[in-house]
Every structure is written in structure tokens, then in C-alpha cells.
Amino acid sequence: MRTGSEPATARSALRLRFWLSLWGALWGAFGTAAFSLVGRPGWAAACGVLFAVAAVDLIVVSRHLRQGPHWQPGRDIPPYEPDHRGRGRR
């Protein structure tokens, strides 16, 4: 069912994002430690930034998964109408 509001009501694959951000956090932590040990501070910093971004995404996705069906509805639940903040539809 298409409503015309798909960009505003799009749903992301949160479980896939969870596993990908976990994978990125693990590799970022490993890369930070490995490059620090071999004396490559630039690469260690880059891996540290990757770890930080992946860890923040992991926290956000975990929070959305715990919030339940509003953030992760099943296939049988139609998309929610976007919040127009009192302006009505345009």
C-alpha cells in the first residue's frame, strides 16, 4: 500500500543495522588497538572514529529496538502518518 508519504515514514532494517554496527564497532576497536601497538597513530585515530560512530549507532538502534513496534513494526502494520506538527498536510 502506497500512501505518498514513504520518505517520511520509511522504516529501516533495525536488526540488520544492529549487526552491522556491532561488526563495525568490533573492527574499529580491533583496528584502534592494533594500529596503536604498531605505532601508527593516524590509522589508530581513524579506527577510533569508526569505533565511536559504530558504537553510537549501536546505542541508537538498540534503543529503537527496545521501544517496540513503533520503530520496528511487522509487515502487517501499515506505515504511520508523519507528524506534521500542527501544520496539516501540504
Coordinates of C-alpha atoms in Angstrom, one line a residue:
M1 CA 0.0 0.0 0.0
R2 CA 1.5 3.3 -1.1
T3 CA 0.4 6.5 0.7
G4 CA 2.7 9.0 -0.9
S5 CA 4.5 9.7 2.4
E6 CA 7.1 6.9 2.1
P7 CA 10.1 9.1 2.5
A8 CA 8.8 10.5 5.8
T9 CA 7.5 7.1 7.1
A10 CA 10.3 4.9 5.9
R11 CA 11.4 2.1 8.2
S12 CA 15.0 0.9 8.4
A13 CA 16.0 -2.7 8.9
L14 CA 17.0 -2.3 12.5
R15 CA 18.2 -5.8 13.1
L16 CA 20.5 -5.6 10.1
R17 CA 21.7 -2.2 11.3
F18 CA 22.3 -3.7 14.8
W19 CA 24.6 -6.4 13.5
L20 CA 26.4 -4.2 11.0
S21 CA 27.1 -1.6 13.7
L22 CA 28.3 -4.3 16.1
W23 CA 30.6 -5.6 13.3
G24 CA 31.9 -2.1 12.7
A25 CA 32.4 -1.5 16.5
L26 CA 34.4 -4.7 16.8
W27 CA 36.6 -4.0 13.8
G28 CA 37.1 -0.3 14.9
A29 CA 38.2 -1.4 18.4
F30 CA 40.5 -4.1 17.0
G31 CA 42.0 -1.6 14.5
T32 CA 42.5 1.0 17.1
A33 CA 44.3 -1.4 19.4
A34 CA 46.4 -3.0 16.5
F35 CA 47.5 0.3 15.0
S36 CA 48.3 1.7 18.4
L37 CA 50.5 -1.2 19.1
V38 CA 52.5 -0.9 15.8
G39 CA 52.9 2.8 16.2
R40 CA 50.5 4.2 13.5
P41 CA 48.6 7.0 15.3
G42 CA 46.8 8.3 12.2
W43 CA 45.3 4.9 11.4
A44 CA 44.6 4.3 15.1
A45 CA 42.7 7.6 15.2
A46 CA 40.7 6.7 12.1
C47 CA 39.8 3.4 13.6
G48 CA 38.9 5.1 16.8
V49 CA 36.5 7.4 14.9
L50 CA 35.0 4.4 13.2
F51 CA 34.5 2.7 16.6
A52 CA 32.8 5.8 18.0
V53 CA 30.4 6.2 15.1
A54 CA 29.5 2.5 15.2
A55 CA 29.1 2.5 19.0
V56 CA 26.7 5.5 18.8
D57 CA 24.7 3.8 16.1
L58 CA 24.6 0.6 18.1
I59 CA 23.2 2.5 21.1
V60 CA 20.6 4.3 18.9
V61 CA 19.5 1.1 17.2
S62 CA 19.3 -0.8 20.5
R63 CA 17.1 1.9 22.0
H64 CA 14.8 1.8 18.9
L65 CA 14.5 -2.0 19.1
R66 CA 13.6 -1.8 22.8
Q67 CA 10.9 0.8 22.0
G68 CA 8.9 -1.8 20.2
P69 CA 6.5 -1.8 17.3
H70 CA 6.5 2.0 16.7
W71 CA 10.1 1.7 15.5
Q72 CA 10.1 -1.9 14.3
P73 CA 6.6 -2.8 13.1
G74 CA 5.8 -6.0 11.4
R75 CA 4.7 -6.4 7.8
D76 CA 1.0 -6.4 8.7
I77 CA 1.1 -2.9 10.3
P78 CA 0.7 0.0 7.8
P79 CA 3.1 3.0 7.9
Y80 CA 2.3 5.7 10.4
E81 CA 1.1 9.1 9.2
P82 CA 4.0 11.5 9.5
D83 CA 3.9 14.2 12.3
H84 CA 3.1 17.5 10.6
R85 CA 3.4 19.4 13.9
G86 CA 0.1 21.1 13.6
R87 CA 0.6 22.3 10.1
G88 CA -1.6 19.8 8.4
R89 CA -0.9 18.1 5.1
R90 CA 0.7 20.1 2.3

